[in-house]
Short mmCIF file of C-alpha atoms in Angstrom, two decimals:
data_model
loop_
_atom_site.label_atom_id
_atom_site.label_comp_id
_atom_site.label_asym_id
_atom_site.label_seq_id
_atom_site.Cartn_x
_atom_site.Cartn_y
_atom_site.Cartn_z
CA MET A 1 73.67 38.50 116.52
CA SER A 2 71.06 41.37 115.43
CA VAL A 3 69.13 43.77 117.52
CA SER A 4 65.68 44.27 116.52
CA LEU A 5 64.75 48.08 117.18
CA SER A 6 61.07 47.34 117.05
CA SER A 7 58.84 47.45 119.90
CA PRO A 8 57.75 43.57 120.66
CA PRO A 9 54.17 42.97 119.65
CA GLN A 10 52.72 43.09 123.32
CA LEU A 11 53.69 46.88 123.68
CA LYS A 12 52.66 47.64 120.41
CA SER A 13 48.88 46.01 121.14
CA GLN A 14 49.07 47.93 124.29
CA ARG A 15 49.77 51.24 122.47
CA ARG A 16 47.28 50.49 120.10
CA SER A 17 44.73 49.83 122.71
CA SER A 18 45.84 52.97 124.58
CA LEU A 19 45.55 55.15 121.73
CA TRP A 20 42.09 53.65 120.74
CA PHE A 21 40.86 54.19 124.65
CA TRP A 22 42.18 57.84 124.44
CA THR A 23 40.43 58.46 121.34
CA ALA A 24 37.10 57.09 122.24
CA PHE A 25 37.18 59.05 125.39
CA SER A 26 38.05 61.99 123.57
CA VAL A 27 35.04 61.50 121.42
CA CYS A 28 32.60 60.71 123.89
CA ALA A 29 34.03 63.96 125.99
CA LEU A 30 33.77 66.09 123.03
CA ALA A 31 30.23 64.90 122.31
CA ALA A 32 29.16 65.45 125.89
CA ILE A 33 30.38 69.07 125.77
CA THR A 34 29.33 69.86 122.54
CA LEU A 35 25.66 68.79 123.34
CA PHE A 36 25.35 71.46 125.81
CA PHE A 37 27.24 74.52 124.15
CA VAL A 38 26.17 74.23 120.76
CA PRO A 39 22.74 74.88 121.65
CA ALA A 40 23.66 77.50 124.16
CA PHE A 41 25.72 80.10 122.17
CA ILE A 42 23.38 79.86 119.15
CA ILE A 43 20.33 80.24 120.95
CA ARG A 44 20.75 83.46 122.29
CA PRO A 45 17.60 85.86 122.92
CA PHE A 46 17.41 89.44 121.47
CA ARG A 47 20.16 88.43 118.84
CA HIS A 48 19.41 87.39 115.09
CA GLN A 49 19.99 83.97 114.66
CA SER A 50 20.04 81.89 110.89
CA THR A 51 17.13 79.48 110.48
CA ARG A 52 19.73 77.07 110.11
CA ALA A 53 21.33 77.27 112.82
CA LEU A 54 18.65 77.94 115.17
CA PHE A 55 17.24 74.29 113.82
CA LEU A 56 19.87 72.85 114.48
CA ALA A 57 20.44 74.24 118.02
CA VAL A 58 16.52 73.17 118.43
CA ALA A 59 17.45 69.39 117.62
CA LEU A 60 20.65 69.20 119.84
CA ARG A 61 18.75 70.89 122.46
CA GLN A 62 15.66 68.05 122.20
CA ARG A 63 18.41 64.99 121.80
CA ALA A 64 21.08 66.43 124.33
CA PRO A 65 19.25 65.07 128.08
CA LEU A 66 19.64 61.79 126.95
CA ASP A 67 22.70 61.60 124.32
CA SER A 68 24.90 64.02 126.90
CA LEU A 69 23.61 60.91 129.76
CA LEU A 70 24.99 58.07 127.54
CA ALA A 71 28.09 60.24 126.37
CA ALA A 72 28.84 60.84 130.15
CA ILE A 73 28.89 57.49 130.86
CA ALA A 74 30.82 55.97 128.36
CA ALA A 75 33.65 59.19 129.04
CA PHE A 76 33.63 58.05 132.71
CA LEU A 77 33.86 54.34 131.97
CA LEU A 78 36.56 55.00 129.60
CA ALA A 79 38.63 57.56 132.16
CA PHE A 80 38.53 54.73 134.85
CA ALA A 81 40.14 52.21 131.80
CA LEU A 82 43.14 54.90 131.60
CA TRP A 83 43.33 56.07 134.60
CA ARG A 84 45.29 53.14 136.24
CA THR A 85 47.84 53.43 133.12
CA THR A 86 48.58 57.27 132.67
CA THR A 87 50.69 59.63 134.02
CA ARG A 88 49.85 62.46 136.78
CA TRP A 89 49.41 65.38 134.24
CA ARG A 90 47.22 62.79 131.98
CA LYS A 91 45.23 62.14 135.13
CA ALA A 92 44.40 65.52 135.86
CA LEU A 93 43.38 66.23 132.17
CA LEU A 94 41.17 63.40 132.65
CA ALA A 95 39.66 64.70 135.92
CA LEU A 96 38.94 68.26 134.00
CA THR A 97 37.62 66.75 131.55
CA LEU A 98 35.12 64.59 133.15
CA LEU A 99 34.13 67.70 135.19
CA LEU A 100 33.31 69.59 132.06
CA VAL A 101 31.64 66.42 130.81
CA THR A 102 29.72 66.36 134.13
CA ILE A 103 28.43 70.30 134.35
CA SER A 104 27.79 69.63 130.44
CA ALA A 105 25.39 66.35 131.41
CA VAL A 106 23.66 68.24 134.01
CA MET A 107 23.03 71.40 132.23
CA ALA A 108 21.69 69.77 129.42
CA ARG A 109 18.54 68.92 131.58
CA MET A 110 17.99 72.92 132.76
CA ASN A 111 16.31 75.25 131.22
CA TYR A 112 18.74 77.94 131.68
CA PHE A 113 17.16 80.31 129.47
CA GLU A 114 14.70 80.66 132.67
CA TRP A 115 17.36 82.40 134.36
CA MET A 116 18.15 85.06 132.03
CA PHE A 117 14.80 86.50 133.11
CA HIS A 118 12.83 87.67 136.55
CA PRO A 119 9.87 85.58 136.85
CA ILE A 120 6.40 86.88 137.52
CA ALA A 121 6.08 86.16 141.18
CA ALA A 122 2.05 86.26 140.56
CA PRO A 123 0.56 86.37 137.51
CA GLY A 124 -2.82 87.44 137.25
CA PHE A 125 -5.25 89.87 135.41
CA GLU A 126 -5.50 93.75 135.96
CA THR A 127 -8.56 96.07 135.06
CA GLU A 128 -7.39 98.22 132.19
CA ALA A 129 -7.75 101.30 134.64
CA GLN A 130 -4.92 99.33 136.67
CA SER A 131 -2.31 98.68 134.01
CA LYS A 132 0.20 100.83 133.35
CA LEU A 133 0.24 100.82 129.66
CA ASP A 134 -0.24 104.24 127.25
CA ALA A 135 -3.39 104.84 126.31
CA GLY A 136 -2.78 104.09 122.52
CA GLU A 137 -1.80 100.26 123.26
CA MET A 138 -4.11 97.54 122.60
CA ILE A 139 -5.21 95.06 125.36
CA MET A 140 -7.24 92.10 124.86
CA ALA A 141 -10.70 92.61 126.76
#
């Protein structure tokens, strides 16, 4: 009588399915997080940005609101599927990753560059005499 050391086919199928879910979850989460963080790190006022990097950042920033939402929804669905079959530590990892995905999806919709500068409370016009510019500076009249 020989004993087979290989796993039953059903167990192999479950492992393969679980691996697929974890891989898909990781890809969706990474996509959602990247869509926010890449433009945020590339576009920095008062610093030099290369043309290619700025082009990439602006292209990602334009697509980020919809794409990060789709990636976040997919990540949540995959996390829900993984939640029932995973250990406590992996659940903590799922929860932390979903928190980052949620923050990224929300931040992709906001213009966080406005927060870097103080907004003008009431923009308006002034006469040349009232302005606080040097006499040599040019103004539009």
